[in-house]
Structures are given as structure tokens and as C-alpha cells.
Amino acid sequence: MTLADPFGRKVTGLRIAITARCNLRCLYCHHEGEDPAPSGRREISADEIVKVICAGASLGIRRVKLTGGEPLMRRDLETILARLPEGLEVSLTTNGTHLAGRAVALAGAGLDRVNVSLDSLRPQAYRRITGGTEEDLKRAVAGIDGALEAGLLPVKVNMVVLKENEGEVWDLIDFARDRGAILQLIELLERPGLGIGGDIAGIEAALEEGADEIVTRDMHRRRKYFLSGGEVEVVRPMDNTEFCAHCNRLRVTSDGKLKPCLLRNDNLVDLAGADGEEMKRRIEEAVGLRSPYFCGGDEKER
Ligand code: SAM
């Protein structure tokens, strides 16, 4: 079976923030659409993560993405992975600083692939953007290499395009290509008044010109550019009706609530205490609350 929302959009993916804790402080972070964690907020338990994934799998969920916060802050991640049902594609998005030493164990526990955030290769810019040290930057690069060696493929390098780092896009394309990784360029979801977003439209136009081949993915209608052996994927959610029309995921917050849309917090469904059939019912309820945020109308009305 496949879940579908009232707009006919199939739901085949779960994106779960398994913690709000993080060792970096990215200046643009959207905290996966959650209010930045007040101290003392509860953290979703390992049992809840396993239960929601099992219930989702029986309803036709095929892909699970674990995120955060920084998911590697959880020491029980490998044991959670080992409890997940067969047949799902399970991936992780991480800042990579604690990945190198765990990549083999994560792969052994059933993780299929990783996205590693890396917004700059220059220590000073990396520090300004993420708050991380030069050592953190080295560890993130080692994390990417460790993931490639452990077979967590394809490894995607996530770069949020900012004014601060837009001049480095071509260096990052080379960096990813030389390792056999995919570069994912992400449009900044910007807080009003911040003004730090880079010119992703200009970069995409340059990619279009230089590409040997361009492919459009079904998911979110993301475009992929192939250039001299390198692969670059562009993620542009802002004011993008196509992005919402092709959104096929349901989110789970770090404090255990089903979240129908990244950009809304007024329609969450608590999963506390749910199991088996009741967990399925709550997933179906949350799917029933999904509606495209960017739908061509006045989004601010919502
Ligand atoms: N700590 C992990 C990491 O660094 O990948 C997981 C959490 S992070 C919120 C997940 C992804 O969201 C990262 O690739 C990050 O770059 C992206 N992200 C965070 N804030 C964003 C924003 N305001 N606009 C676009 N992407 C953002």
C-alpha cells in the first residue's frame, strides 16, 4: 500500500530528527522547522523511533532519513539502526565531525548512505558559518572519506549556498568529484532580515551552461547536473510550487511529533504512547493534514 495526502501526493519517506542536540552552531540553521530546543524538552526515545519506522514501513514508507540536531550525538544510533525492518533505504544527514570513527559500525548496523554537510573548505569561513574549528573541518572531511570507504554510497556533500561561500562552489564541485561524491547545493531557507543567502539562480545558470547532461529527479523535482565526471544536485525549496507538489515525506520532530510540513508547526501529531495500529492511525492522521506550503496562492494567509 502507499499513503497519499488529500492533495494526492504519495508519502513514501520519513525524515526523523532523532535529537535537537548539536556540536556545531550553523548561523543559518532551520532546526528542521522546530523551534530551537528549549532546554529540558524531551528527546524522542529509541523505542519511539523504531515503532514509528516499523508502522510507517507497513504503510508503504520506503525511505527513512535520520537527521537532527546532529544525529551522531546519539550514542545509541547503531543499536537503533540494527532494529529497523529490512527493505527500507535508511540514510543519515550529519555534519560529519564524528563520522569517521563510526562509519563502518553504522554501515554494519544497516545504514545505507550519508549526506555530510560541508559549507566551506576554508577554515575561517567554516568557522564563521558553522562555529566549528579547523579541527572540526578536518574531521568532517575525514568523515566524508570514512563514509566512502565504508560503502555508505552515494555520499552526498551538502552545501548551503551563502554569500560567504558562493565563490567556493567550483572548489567544492572538484572536491566532491575527486572523491566520487555528489555535491548537493541547497538554497538557503532564510529568516527574514538575515540577508546571507547566495545567488543560487546564477550558479544554476552557470551549471546549466557547463553541464554535459541534466536530469530532473522525481523527488521535489530536483535537478542534477553532470559535468566532466562530477555530479551536482540543486535543491531549491523557496517559493517553489514544484518542490511542494513533489514532496513525498512526513517529518518527525526531535521531541516525538509527526510534522506534516517543514514550514509549519500548527498541525503536529504527537506520537507519544502510540504503538502498532495506533501508531499507524496517527501517521495516517498526520498524512491527512499535509498541504503544499508553496501552492501558488498567498502563502502568508496560512
Ligand atoms: N547536523 C546535521 C547536518 O549538519 O547535516 C543534520 C541537521 S541539518 C539541520 C540538516 C540539513 O539541513 C543540512 O544539510 C543543513 O545544511 C540543512 N539546513 C539547515 N538549515 C538550513 C536552512 N536555513 N536552509 C537550507 N538548508 C538548511
Short mmCIF file of C-alpha atoms and ligand atoms in Angstrom, two decimals:
data_model
loop_
_atom_site.label_atom_id
_atom_site.label_comp_id
_atom_site.label_asym_id
_atom_site.label_seq_id
_atom_site.Cartn_x
_atom_site.Cartn_y
_atom_site.Cartn_z
CA MET A 1 0.00 0.00 0.00
CA THR A 2 1.01 3.65 -0.37
CA LEU A 3 -0.06 6.58 1.77
CA ALA A 4 -1.44 9.63 -0.04
CA ASP A 5 -2.45 13.04 1.30
CA PRO A 6 -5.63 14.98 0.43
CA PHE A 7 -3.76 16.59 -2.49
CA GLY A 8 -2.94 13.19 -3.98
CA ARG A 9 0.74 13.39 -3.04
CA LYS A 10 2.13 9.95 -2.18
CA VAL A 11 4.06 9.73 1.08
CA THR A 12 6.97 7.31 0.85
CA GLY A 13 9.60 8.92 3.10
CA LEU A 14 10.06 9.68 6.79
CA ARG A 15 12.55 12.34 7.92
CA ILE A 16 13.22 11.99 11.64
CA ALA A 17 15.14 14.47 13.81
CA ILE A 18 16.49 11.99 16.37
CA THR A 19 17.91 14.74 18.61
CA ALA A 20 17.97 18.53 18.87
CA ARG A 21 21.49 18.43 20.35
CA CYS A 22 24.33 19.60 18.10
CA ASN A 23 28.05 20.23 18.47
CA LEU A 24 28.07 22.99 15.81
CA ARG A 25 26.17 26.28 15.60
CA CYS A 26 25.44 26.93 11.92
CA LEU A 27 24.33 30.52 11.65
CA TYR A 28 21.56 29.72 9.16
CA CYS A 29 20.21 26.55 10.80
CA HIS A 30 16.46 25.99 10.37
CA HIS A 31 16.45 23.28 13.08
CA GLU A 32 14.35 21.13 10.70
CA GLY A 33 11.49 23.56 11.24
CA GLU A 34 11.36 23.09 15.03
CA ASP A 35 11.53 25.91 17.48
CA PRO A 36 15.15 25.91 18.68
CA ALA A 37 15.11 23.47 21.57
CA PRO A 38 14.40 25.00 24.95
CA SER A 39 16.48 23.12 27.49
CA GLY A 40 14.55 20.36 29.18
CA ARG A 41 12.45 19.42 26.14
CA ARG A 42 12.18 15.66 25.88
CA GLU A 43 14.08 13.68 23.24
CA ILE A 44 12.36 11.02 21.15
CA SER A 45 13.26 7.59 22.53
CA ALA A 46 14.91 4.74 20.64
CA ASP A 47 11.69 2.70 21.01
CA GLU A 48 9.60 5.50 19.52
CA ILE A 49 11.97 5.86 16.57
CA VAL A 50 11.80 2.12 15.87
CA LYS A 51 8.00 1.99 16.34
CA VAL A 52 7.24 4.92 14.04
CA ILE A 53 9.55 3.49 11.36
CA CYS A 54 8.01 -0.01 11.62
CA ALA A 55 4.47 1.38 11.46
CA GLY A 56 5.48 3.62 8.54
CA ALA A 57 7.07 0.67 6.71
CA SER A 58 3.82 -1.30 6.99
CA LEU A 59 2.02 1.70 5.46
CA GLY A 60 4.33 1.87 2.45
CA ILE A 61 7.16 4.10 3.70
CA ARG A 62 10.27 3.07 1.78
CA ARG A 63 12.89 5.68 2.71
CA VAL A 64 13.97 6.96 6.12
CA LYS A 65 16.31 9.91 6.67
CA LEU A 66 17.74 10.43 10.16
CA THR A 67 18.71 14.00 10.97
CA GLY A 68 18.94 16.38 13.95
CA GLY A 69 20.40 18.41 15.61
CA GLU A 70 23.41 16.27 14.98
CA PRO A 71 22.30 12.63 14.82
CA LEU A 72 25.76 11.34 15.77
CA MET A 73 25.29 12.97 19.20
CA ARG A 74 23.19 9.86 19.92
CA ARG A 75 25.36 7.01 21.12
CA ASP A 76 22.52 4.53 20.54
CA LEU A 77 22.28 5.21 16.80
CA GLU A 78 23.87 1.88 15.78
CA THR A 79 21.52 -0.10 18.04
CA ILE A 80 18.51 1.79 16.63
CA LEU A 81 19.64 1.04 13.07
CA ALA A 82 20.06 -2.65 13.87
CA ARG A 83 16.39 -2.83 14.99
CA LEU A 84 14.90 -1.43 11.77
CA PRO A 85 12.95 -3.61 9.34
CA GLU A 86 14.60 -4.92 6.17
CA GLY A 87 13.88 -3.38 2.81
CA LEU A 88 13.97 0.31 3.74
CA GLU A 89 16.53 2.76 2.37
CA VAL A 90 17.99 4.35 5.52
CA SER A 91 20.17 7.45 5.25
CA LEU A 92 21.67 9.99 7.62
CA THR A 93 22.43 13.67 7.35
CA THR A 94 25.34 14.70 9.56
CA ASN A 95 27.94 17.41 9.94
CA GLY A 96 30.49 14.59 9.67
CA THR A 97 32.68 15.65 12.60
CA HIS A 98 32.05 12.38 14.45
CA LEU A 99 31.56 10.16 11.42
CA ALA A 100 35.00 8.77 10.58
CA GLY A 101 35.25 6.52 13.64
CA ARG A 102 31.68 5.23 13.34
CA ALA A 103 31.17 4.84 9.59
CA VAL A 104 31.99 1.12 9.48
CA ALA A 105 29.80 0.34 12.50
CA LEU A 106 26.93 2.40 11.04
CA ALA A 107 27.18 0.56 7.73
CA GLY A 108 27.30 -2.77 9.60
CA ALA A 109 24.19 -1.84 11.56
CA GLY A 110 22.24 -1.24 8.34
CA LEU A 111 22.79 2.40 7.35
CA ASP A 112 22.72 2.67 3.55
CA ARG A 113 24.10 6.12 2.81
CA VAL A 114 25.00 9.55 4.21
CA ASN A 115 24.77 13.25 3.41
CA VAL A 116 27.58 15.23 5.01
CA SER A 117 27.19 18.99 5.46
CA LEU A 118 30.27 20.91 4.38
CA ASP A 119 29.74 24.59 3.64
CA SER A 120 33.36 25.58 3.16
CA LEU A 121 36.84 24.13 2.78
CA ARG A 122 38.42 27.28 4.21
CA PRO A 123 38.91 27.16 7.98
CA GLN A 124 37.96 30.78 8.61
CA ALA A 125 34.78 30.68 6.54
CA TYR A 126 33.92 27.26 8.03
CA ARG A 127 34.25 28.78 11.48
CA ARG A 128 32.14 31.82 10.62
CA ILE A 129 29.38 29.66 9.09
CA THR A 130 29.31 26.67 11.46
CA GLY A 131 31.11 27.84 14.58
CA GLY A 132 33.43 24.81 14.10
CA THR A 133 37.20 24.84 14.46
CA GLU A 134 39.82 23.91 11.86
CA GLU A 135 39.96 20.53 13.61
CA ASP A 136 36.20 20.10 13.09
CA LEU A 137 36.65 20.88 9.39
CA LYS A 138 39.40 18.25 9.11
CA ARG A 139 37.20 15.74 10.93
CA ALA A 140 34.26 16.49 8.59
CA VAL A 141 36.50 15.80 5.57
CA ALA A 142 37.75 12.62 7.26
CA GLY A 143 34.10 11.71 7.87
CA ILE A 144 33.36 12.01 4.15
CA ASP A 145 36.36 9.81 3.34
CA GLY A 146 35.42 7.31 6.05
CA ALA A 147 31.86 7.10 4.69
CA LEU A 148 33.16 6.48 1.16
CA GLU A 149 35.46 3.72 2.44
CA ALA A 150 32.67 2.15 4.49
CA GLY A 151 30.47 2.00 1.37
CA LEU A 152 27.77 4.42 2.61
CA LEU A 153 27.07 5.29 -1.01
CA PRO A 154 26.32 7.56 -2.65
CA VAL A 155 27.94 10.04 -0.28
CA LYS A 156 26.39 13.46 -0.81
CA VAL A 157 28.16 16.64 0.33
CA ASN A 158 25.56 19.24 1.37
CA MET A 159 26.48 22.87 0.82
CA VAL A 160 24.02 25.63 1.70
CA VAL A 161 24.72 28.45 -0.76
CA LEU A 162 25.52 31.67 1.11
CA LYS A 163 27.16 34.97 0.15
CA GLU A 164 30.04 33.78 2.34
CA ASN A 165 30.72 30.58 0.38
CA GLU A 166 29.28 31.05 -3.14
CA GLY A 167 32.78 31.68 -4.52
CA GLU A 168 33.73 28.19 -3.38
CA VAL A 169 31.11 26.26 -5.33
CA TRP A 170 33.53 25.18 -8.07
CA ASP A 171 36.14 24.12 -5.48
CA LEU A 172 33.51 22.00 -3.80
CA ILE A 173 32.45 20.51 -7.14
CA ASP A 174 36.10 19.45 -7.64
CA PHE A 175 36.39 18.25 -4.03
CA ALA A 176 33.33 16.02 -4.39
CA ARG A 177 34.18 14.79 -7.87
CA ASP A 178 37.76 13.84 -6.92
CA ARG A 179 36.37 11.59 -4.19
CA GLY A 180 33.45 10.12 -6.13
CA ALA A 181 30.89 12.01 -4.00
CA ILE A 182 27.87 14.04 -5.19
CA LEU A 183 27.69 17.75 -4.35
CA GLN A 184 24.25 18.93 -3.27
CA LEU A 185 23.75 22.71 -3.48
CA ILE A 186 20.96 23.81 -1.17
CA GLU A 187 19.08 27.08 -1.39
CA LEU A 188 19.02 28.86 1.95
CA LEU A 189 15.68 28.98 3.74
CA GLU A 190 16.30 32.39 5.16
CA ARG A 191 14.97 34.05 8.30
CA PRO A 192 13.57 37.48 7.45
CA GLY A 193 16.18 40.20 7.73
CA LEU A 194 19.22 37.89 7.74
CA GLY A 195 20.26 38.59 4.11
CA ILE A 196 23.03 35.98 3.90
CA GLY A 197 21.73 33.81 1.03
CA GLY A 198 23.93 33.36 -2.04
CA ASP A 199 22.97 33.61 -5.71
CA ILE A 200 21.81 30.05 -6.34
CA ALA A 201 19.93 31.08 -9.51
CA GLY A 202 23.15 32.46 -11.01
CA ILE A 203 25.06 29.33 -10.00
CA GLU A 204 22.38 27.12 -11.52
CA ALA A 205 22.54 29.09 -14.78
CA ALA A 206 26.32 28.51 -14.89
CA LEU A 207 25.82 24.80 -14.18
CA GLU A 208 23.27 24.62 -16.98
CA GLU A 209 25.77 26.12 -19.38
CA GLY A 210 28.62 23.81 -18.37
CA ALA A 211 26.70 20.55 -17.96
CA ASP A 212 27.15 17.54 -20.25
CA GLU A 213 23.77 16.24 -19.09
CA ILE A 214 20.86 17.49 -16.94
CA VAL A 215 18.39 15.16 -15.24
CA THR A 216 15.28 16.04 -13.20
CA ARG A 217 14.64 13.82 -10.18
CA ASP A 218 11.11 12.89 -9.23
CA MET A 219 11.66 13.90 -5.59
CA HIS A 220 10.92 17.62 -5.21
CA ARG A 221 11.70 17.99 -8.96
CA ARG A 222 15.38 18.45 -8.03
CA ARG A 223 17.76 18.96 -10.94
CA LYS A 224 21.01 17.06 -11.33
CA TYR A 225 23.89 18.36 -13.44
CA PHE A 226 26.65 16.11 -14.76
CA LEU A 227 29.88 17.99 -15.56
CA SER A 228 33.16 16.37 -16.58
CA GLY A 229 32.77 13.38 -14.29
CA GLY A 230 31.19 15.35 -11.43
CA GLU A 231 27.59 15.28 -10.26
CA VAL A 232 25.80 18.28 -8.72
CA GLU A 233 22.25 18.26 -7.42
CA VAL A 234 20.37 21.51 -6.73
CA VAL A 235 17.71 21.76 -4.01
CA ARG A 236 15.52 24.87 -4.26
CA PRO A 237 12.53 24.85 -1.92
CA MET A 238 11.87 28.59 -1.66
CA ASP A 239 8.59 29.70 -3.25
CA ASN A 240 8.78 26.59 -5.39
CA THR A 241 5.35 25.14 -6.11
CA GLU A 242 7.01 22.24 -7.93
CA PHE A 243 9.06 21.45 -4.80
CA CYS A 244 5.92 21.14 -2.67
CA ALA A 245 3.91 19.39 -5.37
CA HIS A 246 6.53 16.65 -5.41
CA CYS A 247 7.17 16.45 -1.66
CA ASN A 248 6.72 12.86 -0.55
CA ARG A 249 7.92 12.92 3.04
CA LEU A 250 6.47 13.12 6.52
CA ARG A 251 8.67 14.51 9.29
CA VAL A 252 9.13 13.54 12.93
CA THR A 253 10.42 16.13 15.41
CA SER A 254 13.16 15.52 17.96
CA ASP A 255 10.54 15.53 20.73
CA GLY A 256 8.39 12.90 19.05
CA LYS A 257 5.74 14.65 16.99
CA LEU A 258 4.68 13.86 13.43
CA LYS A 259 5.23 17.02 11.37
CA PRO A 260 3.39 17.31 8.05
CA CYS A 261 5.44 20.26 6.71
CA LEU A 262 8.91 21.73 7.36
CA LEU A 263 7.46 25.24 7.41
CA ARG A 264 4.51 24.77 9.78
CA ASN A 265 4.20 23.95 13.47
CA ASP A 266 0.45 24.32 13.90
CA ASN A 267 -0.53 20.83 12.77
CA LEU A 268 1.74 18.44 14.67
CA VAL A 269 0.53 15.00 15.78
CA ASP A 270 2.06 13.64 18.99
CA LEU A 271 3.25 10.05 18.73
CA ALA A 272 3.85 9.55 22.47
CA GLY A 273 2.37 6.31 23.79
CA ALA A 274 1.42 5.01 20.34
CA ASP A 275 2.26 1.51 19.13
CA GLY A 276 1.19 -0.84 16.33
CA GLU A 277 -2.28 0.03 14.98
CA GLU A 278 -2.48 3.27 16.98
CA MET A 279 0.88 4.43 15.56
CA LYS A 280 -0.42 3.70 12.07
CA ARG A 281 -3.58 5.70 12.82
CA ARG A 282 -1.52 8.71 13.94
CA ILE A 283 0.67 8.52 10.83
CA GLU A 284 -2.48 8.45 8.70
CA GLU A 285 -3.84 11.43 10.65
CA ALA A 286 -0.64 13.43 10.03
CA VAL A 287 -0.63 12.50 6.33
CA GLY A 288 -4.24 13.72 6.18
CA LEU A 289 -3.03 17.12 7.46
CA ARG A 290 -0.44 17.62 4.72
CA SER A 291 -0.98 20.51 2.35
CA PRO A 292 1.52 22.15 -0.03
CA TYR A 293 3.02 25.26 1.61
CA PHE A 294 4.01 26.88 -1.66
CA CYS A 295 0.97 26.36 -3.83
CA GLY A 296 0.87 29.45 -5.98
CA GLY A 297 -1.52 31.33 -3.66
CA ASP A 298 -0.71 33.73 -0.84
CA GLU A 299 1.40 31.58 1.49
CA LYS A 300 1.22 34.18 4.24
CA GLU A 301 -2.54 33.59 4.55
CA ARG A 302 -1.85 30.17 6.05
N1 SAM B 1 23.57 18.32 11.83
C1 SAM B 1 23.22 17.61 10.63
C2 SAM B 1 23.86 18.24 9.42
O1 SAM B 1 24.66 19.17 9.58
O2 SAM B 1 23.62 17.76 8.31
C3 SAM B 1 21.75 17.39 10.44
C4 SAM B 1 20.81 18.53 10.69
S1 SAM B 1 20.88 19.84 9.48
C5 SAM B 1 19.52 20.84 10.06
C6 SAM B 1 20.27 19.03 8.03
C7 SAM B 1 20.50 19.78 6.73
O3 SAM B 1 19.70 20.95 6.73
C8 SAM B 1 21.91 20.22 6.49
O4 SAM B 1 22.34 19.81 5.22
C9 SAM B 1 21.85 21.71 6.56
O5 SAM B 1 22.80 22.30 5.75
C10 SAM B 1 20.43 21.97 6.08
N2 SAM B 1 19.93 23.27 6.56
C11 SAM B 1 19.90 23.74 7.81
N3 SAM B 1 19.38 24.99 7.87
C12 SAM B 1 19.06 25.32 6.60
C13 SAM B 1 18.49 26.47 6.00
N4 SAM B 1 18.17 27.54 6.72
N5 SAM B 1 18.30 26.45 4.67
C14 SAM B 1 18.64 25.38 3.94
N6 SAM B 1 19.18 24.26 4.44
C15 SAM B 1 19.40 24.22 5.76
#
